Each structure stands twice: as C-alpha cells, then as structure tokens.
Backbone as ProteinMPNN parsed JSONL, in Angstrom:
{"seq_chain_A": "MVKKNLIEQRFAVLDEIDSGLDVDAMKSTALSINGFRNPETSVLLITHYQRLLEHVEPNHIHVLIDGSIAMSGGKELAREVELKGYEGTFGSLKGAGSYEKKFS", "coords_chain_A": {"N_chain_A": [[0.817, -1.187, 0.0], [1.883, 1.271, 0.832], [3.952, 1.625, -1.063], [2.503, 1.703, -3.485], [1.078, 4.112, -3.231], [3.113, 5.975, -3.206], [4.6, 5.969, -5.488], [6.298, 7.749, -7.951], [6.267, 10.099, -6.484], [7.75, 13.111, -5.299], [8.246, 14.08, -2.814], [7.554, 12.85, 0.349], [5.625, 12.583, 3.289], [5.691, 10.623, 5.992], [3.964, 9.95, 8.587], [4.283, 8.629, 11.636], [4.076, 6.001, 10.609], [4.647, 3.491, 11.464], [3.105, 3.012, 13.654], [1.23, 0.922, 15.688], [1.796, -1.36, 14.221], [2.539, -4.823, 13.783], [5.47, -6.924, 14.112], [6.005, -8.232, 11.619], [4.442, -6.737, 9.78], [5.632, -4.257, 10.11], [8.208, -4.748, 9.111], [7.549, -5.295, 6.447], [6.503, -2.82, 5.693], [8.823, -1.271, 5.944], [10.368, -2.428, 3.9], [8.887, -1.566, 1.694], [9.24, 1.218, 1.901], [12.027, 1.384, 1.542], [12.08, 0.44, -1.049], [11.154, 2.492, -2.731], [12.951, 4.51, -2.386], [15.143, 6.888, -3.705], [17.463, 9.099, -5.44], [15.856, 11.216, -6.334], [13.689, 11.387, -4.684], [12.411, 12.551, -1.668], [11.98, 11.782, 1.744], [10.198, 12.33, 4.644], [10.247, 10.887, 7.56], [8.411, 10.225, 10.282], [8.604, 9.154, 13.542], [8.169, 7.599, 16.75], [9.685, 5.643, 17.68], [12.607, 3.594, 17.604], [12.755, 1.171, 16.29], [11.794, 0.869, 13.609], [13.839, 2.034, 12.238], [15.769, 0.136, 12.23], [15.452, -1.168, 9.929], [15.138, 0.664, 7.907], [17.387, 2.762, 6.54], [18.325, 5.794, 7.726], [19.13, 9.082, 6.428], [19.471, 11.354, 7.94], [18.838, 12.176, 11.356], [16.572, 13.877, 13.333], [15.671, 15.206, 16.398], [12.814, 16.415, 17.81], [11.736, 18.686, 20.239], [9.341, 20.33, 22.073], [8.489, 21.536, 19.696], [10.764, 22.357, 18.319], [13.96, 21.681, 16.793], [15.911, 19.76, 18.777], [18.167, 18.209, 18.751], [20.42, 16.886, 16.343], [21.553, 14.252, 14.237], [22.91, 11.055, 13.346], [21.938, 7.633, 12.784], [22.785, 6.647, 15.21], [21.936, 8.475, 17.097], [19.183, 7.977, 17.354], [19.342, 5.431, 18.476], [20.541, 6.045, 20.92], [18.533, 7.613, 22.18], [16.559, 5.656, 22.35], [17.754, 3.843, 24.132], [18.396, 5.403, 26.447], [16.246, 7.081, 26.833], [14.388, 10.208, 26.51], [14.93, 12.147, 28.528], [17.249, 11.049, 29.639], [18.983, 11.33, 27.527], [18.919, 14.064, 26.903], [18.908, 15.403, 29.311], [17.297, 17.622, 31.524], [14.104, 18.234, 30.228], [12.706, 20.562, 30.119], [12.305, 23.406, 28.318], [14.057, 22.4, 26.464], [13.734, 22.393, 23.743], [14.64, 24.788, 22.8], [17.163, 24.993, 21.823], [19.73, 23.859, 19.573], [21.786, 21.116, 18.963], [24.52, 19.177, 17.805], [24.79, 15.663, 17.499], [27.359, 13.497, 18.117]], "CA_chain_A": [[0.0, 0.0, 0.0], [2.774, 2.428, 0.89], [4.642, 1.753, -2.338], [1.527, 2.092, -4.498], [0.722, 5.517, -3.063], [4.272, 6.866, -3.265], [5.271, 5.898, -6.785], [6.43, 9.012, -8.67], [6.21, 11.256, -5.6], [9.06, 13.71, -5.065], [8.377, 14.305, -1.378], [6.532, 12.119, 1.103], [5.632, 12.686, 4.744], [5.163, 9.392, 6.575], [3.8, 10.322, 9.989], [4.045, 7.482, 12.518], [3.631, 4.901, 9.761], [4.883, 2.233, 12.185], [2.221, 2.947, 14.818], [0.294, -0.19, 15.728], [2.18, -2.469, 13.346], [3.278, -5.931, 14.378], [6.834, -7.037, 13.589], [5.987, -8.571, 10.197], [3.915, -5.599, 9.026], [6.642, -3.207, 10.16], [9.265, -5.117, 8.159], [6.98, -5.128, 5.114], [6.443, -1.379, 5.468], [10.206, -0.829, 5.73], [10.748, -2.865, 2.552], [8.23, -0.661, 0.751], [9.924, 2.515, 1.972], [13.327, 1.208, 0.89], [11.859, 0.184, -2.467], [10.964, 3.708, -3.532], [14.002, 5.499, -2.115], [16.055, 7.199, -4.802], [17.957, 10.474, -5.301], [14.836, 12.204, -6.683], [12.586, 11.306, -3.729], [12.71, 12.873, -0.274], [11.004, 11.213, 2.669], [10.229, 12.743, 6.038], [9.708, 9.744, 8.3], [8.187, 10.625, 11.668], [8.366, 7.991, 14.388], [8.546, 7.726, 18.155], [10.409, 4.435, 18.048], [13.806, 3.324, 16.829], [12.726, -0.155, 15.654], [11.655, 0.979, 12.157], [15.141, 2.434, 11.706], [16.588, -1.063, 12.08], [15.2, -1.682, 8.586], [15.215, 1.791, 6.977], [18.608, 3.509, 6.866], [18.076, 7.232, 7.574], [20.244, 9.972, 6.106], [19.592, 12.276, 9.072], [17.878, 12.042, 12.45], [16.339, 15.114, 14.075], [14.767, 15.02, 17.529], [12.091, 17.64, 18.114], [11.178, 18.856, 21.578], [8.625, 21.611, 22.137], [8.342, 22.102, 18.362], [12.044, 22.78, 17.748], [14.986, 20.644, 16.726], [16.753, 19.772, 19.972], [19.422, 17.543, 18.436], [20.501, 16.25, 15.031], [22.635, 13.284, 14.13], [22.657, 9.89, 12.513], [21.193, 6.526, 13.378], [23.232, 6.471, 16.592], [21.112, 9.332, 17.95], [17.944, 7.235, 17.63], [19.697, 4.359, 19.416], [20.784, 6.681, 22.22], [17.234, 7.962, 22.759], [15.886, 4.392, 22.669], [18.391, 3.253, 25.312], [18.414, 6.28, 27.621], [15.055, 7.924, 26.912], [14.639, 11.611, 26.176], [15.59, 12.837, 29.64], [18.594, 10.513, 29.766], [19.786, 11.849, 26.416], [18.944, 15.523, 26.864], [18.832, 16.001, 30.64], [15.985, 18.217, 31.761], [13.429, 18.545, 28.97], [12.086, 21.88, 30.182], [12.998, 24.354, 27.458], [15.078, 21.725, 25.655], [13.527, 22.675, 22.33], [15.115, 26.12, 22.463], [18.531, 24.942, 21.331], [20.051, 22.759, 18.668], [23.174, 20.693, 19.025], [24.82, 18.005, 16.987], [25.134, 14.44, 18.217], [28.463, 12.849, 17.396]], "C_chain_A": [[0.867, 1.26, 0.0], [3.396, 2.672, -0.469], [3.699, 2.251, -3.426], [1.227, 3.582, -4.426], [1.892, 6.475, -3.229], [5.019, 6.827, -4.59], [5.178, 7.265, -7.455], [6.235, 10.248, -7.792], [7.624, 11.798, -5.41], [9.315, 13.949, -3.583], [7.229, 13.596, -0.674], [6.721, 12.367, 2.59], [4.946, 11.438, 5.277], [5.123, 9.59, 8.086], [3.369, 9.114, 10.811], [3.484, 6.282, 11.76], [3.81, 3.543, 10.439], [3.968, 2.054, 13.398], [1.236, 1.787, 14.693], [0.642, -1.38, 14.858], [2.851, -3.577, 14.145], [4.627, -6.04, 13.664], [6.842, -7.311, 12.09], [5.492, -7.41, 9.339], [4.921, -4.452, 9.003], [7.778, -3.493, 9.178], [8.792, -4.938, 6.728], [6.901, -3.649, 4.739], [7.835, -0.826, 5.189], [10.697, -1.228, 4.341], [10.131, -1.958, 1.495], [8.912, 0.701, 0.727], [11.271, 2.427, 1.266], [13.181, 1.032, -0.612], [11.675, 1.427, -3.31], [11.994, 4.789, -3.25], [14.891, 5.652, -3.336], [16.473, 8.661, -4.665], [16.915, 11.557, -5.606], [13.681, 12.251, -5.684], [13.08, 11.622, -2.321], [11.598, 12.327, 0.604], [11.251, 11.785, 4.057], [9.499, 11.653, 6.804], [9.62, 10.126, 9.773], [7.852, 9.381, 12.474], [8.755, 8.312, 15.823], [9.447, 6.581, 18.584], [11.557, 4.173, 17.089], [13.684, 2.062, 15.983], [12.539, -0.102, 14.143], [13.003, 1.298, 11.52], [16.136, 1.282, 11.67], [16.483, -1.609, 10.662], [15.219, -0.597, 7.515], [16.413, 2.628, 7.4], [18.367, 5.004, 6.656], [19.338, 7.98, 7.145], [20.535, 10.903, 7.281], [18.525, 11.93, 10.103], [17.787, 13.407, 13.127], [15.355, 14.797, 15.189], [14.143, 16.375, 17.831], [11.557, 17.597, 19.535], [10.566, 20.248, 21.624], [8.579, 22.309, 20.781], [9.62, 22.581, 17.703], [13.007, 21.608, 17.704], [15.9, 20.79, 17.933], [18.111, 19.165, 19.679], [19.317, 16.913, 17.055], [21.672, 15.298, 15.019], [22.285, 12.182, 13.161], [21.885, 8.843, 13.288], [21.567, 6.309, 14.85], [22.435, 7.348, 17.563], [19.802, 8.63, 18.312], [18.206, 6.108, 18.62], [19.881, 4.906, 20.83], [19.469, 7.021, 22.922], [16.481, 6.7, 23.163], [16.445, 3.783, 23.96], [18.212, 4.092, 26.574], [17.124, 7.054, 27.839], [15.414, 9.365, 26.595], [15.37, 12.331, 27.302], [17.007, 12.337, 29.849], [19.53, 11.026, 28.689], [19.973, 13.354, 26.513], [19.021, 16.18, 28.231], [17.428, 16.524, 30.86], [15.359, 18.606, 30.433], [12.778, 19.918, 28.98], [12.911, 22.87, 29.369], [14.028, 23.722, 26.548], [14.937, 22.026, 24.181], [14.072, 24.018, 21.894], [16.561, 26.14, 21.97], [18.682, 23.793, 20.35], [21.506, 22.4, 18.882], [23.339, 19.428, 18.207], [25.223, 16.848, 17.878], [26.252, 13.766, 17.451], [28.979, 11.662, 18.149]], "O_chain_A": [[0.606, 2.2, -0.75], [3.375, 3.794, -0.975], [4.063, 3.132, -4.205], [1.132, 4.243, -5.459], [1.679, 7.678, -3.381], [5.974, 7.579, -4.785], [4.104, 7.863, -7.516], [6.055, 11.345, -8.32], [8.584, 11.029, -5.366], [10.464, 14.012, -3.148], [6.07, 13.733, -1.064], [7.845, 12.361, 3.09], [3.758, 11.224, 5.039], [6.13, 9.418, 8.772], [2.239, 8.64, 10.698], [2.541, 5.632, 12.211], [3.193, 2.558, 10.032], [4.056, 1.041, 14.092], [0.501, 1.687, 13.71], [-0.144, -2.323, 14.764], [3.629, -3.314, 15.062], [4.881, -5.309, 12.706], [7.61, -6.685, 11.358], [6.064, -7.132, 8.285], [5.049, -3.754, 7.996], [8.254, -2.586, 8.494], [9.555, -4.477, 5.88], [7.196, -3.274, 3.605], [8.006, 0.0, 4.292], [11.372, -0.443, 3.677], [10.784, -1.62, 0.508], [9.135, 1.271, -0.341], [11.615, 3.306, 0.475], [14.064, 1.432, -1.371], [12.008, 1.419, -4.496], [11.916, 5.877, -3.82], [15.335, 4.666, -3.925], [15.899, 9.39, -3.857], [17.077, 12.7, -5.178], [12.781, 13.079, -5.828], [14.05, 11.031, -1.845], [10.42, 12.401, 0.253], [12.365, 11.732, 4.578], [8.279, 11.518, 6.704], [10.641, 10.327, 10.43], [6.929, 8.64, 12.134], [9.576, 9.196, 16.071], [9.919, 6.549, 19.721], [11.478, 4.495, 15.904], [14.45, 1.898, 15.033], [13.081, -0.957, 13.443], [13.277, 0.882, 10.395], [17.235, 1.434, 11.137], [17.314, -2.412, 10.236], [15.308, -0.911, 6.328], [16.44, 3.148, 8.515], [18.217, 5.441, 5.515], [20.457, 7.571, 7.454], [21.691, 11.203, 7.58], [17.444, 11.451, 9.758], [18.806, 14.016, 13.453], [14.316, 14.183, 14.945], [14.845, 17.356, 18.075], [10.998, 16.591, 19.973], [11.21, 21.229, 21.252], [8.625, 23.537, 20.716], [9.565, 23.162, 16.619], [12.885, 20.659, 18.478], [16.577, 21.805, 18.096], [19.107, 19.556, 20.288], [18.247, 16.461, 16.65], [22.667, 15.512, 15.71], [21.46, 12.36, 12.265], [21.262, 9.131, 14.31], [20.746, 5.838, 15.638], [22.281, 6.992, 18.731], [19.366, 8.69, 19.461], [17.388, 5.853, 19.504], [19.434, 4.305, 21.807], [19.308, 6.752, 24.112], [15.833, 6.677, 24.209], [15.689, 3.267, 24.783], [17.912, 3.558, 27.642], [16.92, 7.625, 28.911], [16.586, 9.707, 26.432], [16.335, 13.052, 27.048], [17.887, 13.121, 30.202], [20.735, 11.144, 28.911], [21.058, 13.866, 26.238], [19.183, 17.397, 28.315], [16.463, 15.905, 30.412], [16.01, 19.238, 29.601], [12.337, 20.391, 27.932], [14.069, 23.14, 29.689], [14.806, 24.437, 25.916], [15.912, 21.929, 23.435], [13.975, 24.36, 20.716], [17.115, 27.213, 21.728], [17.861, 22.877, 20.309], [22.362, 23.28, 18.973], [22.374, 18.704, 17.959], [25.91, 17.029, 18.883], [26.11, 13.49, 16.259], [29.908, 10.996, 17.691]]}, "name": "protein", "num_of_chains": 1, "seq": "MVKKNLIEQRFAVLDEIDSGLDVDAMKSTALSINGFRNPETSVLLITHYQRLLEHVEPNHIHVLIDGSIAMSGGKELAREVELKGYEGTFGSLKGAGSYEKKFS"}
C-alpha cells in the first residue's frame, strides 16, 4: 500500500507509519519505503520508536522537543534515545527545544 501511493512522488511525509504495526507488518512497510528510495525522492519519516530504523537507513535524524529541533545526528542518535530515553539523552526537557546541538 505504501509503495503504491508513493510511486512518482518527489516528497513524502510518513507520519508514525509504524504505529500499531506488528513485527511482520513493520518489516513489510520498511521494505516498501526502501523500495521507492532514490535520489529524486525525499522522505520525512516521523516515528517515536527506533525499531523501524533497524530496517530503513536514515540519512539524518532530528529530535524535536517543544516544536524545535533539539538535536541532530545519525542513526546512533535514535539508538541513544531508545536506550536512555529523552531525559537521559537531553537532561531536563524543560525548554530543551530552544537549542540545537549536533550528536556525534
């Protein structure tokens, strides 16, 4: 379904596409996303969980807090948030969205 709707699109926003999916459906969805990735297609993939990123290789990861980018990095940033949680990664979350820093 994902692939059918995204063929020939130049930009796609996939908002929590992994929400409520079991493991098999999530893997199938990831295969579809990977199937239409190419240099002419941009995808904004919004998720609260790192598990989809085990099957879809992101170019960039941005963590938003309070509507602003709090941190940017690669796949390792998603792993860090998954392991430590938001507060463990960012410390106090109050006002955390007011700055941007790079994760390396």
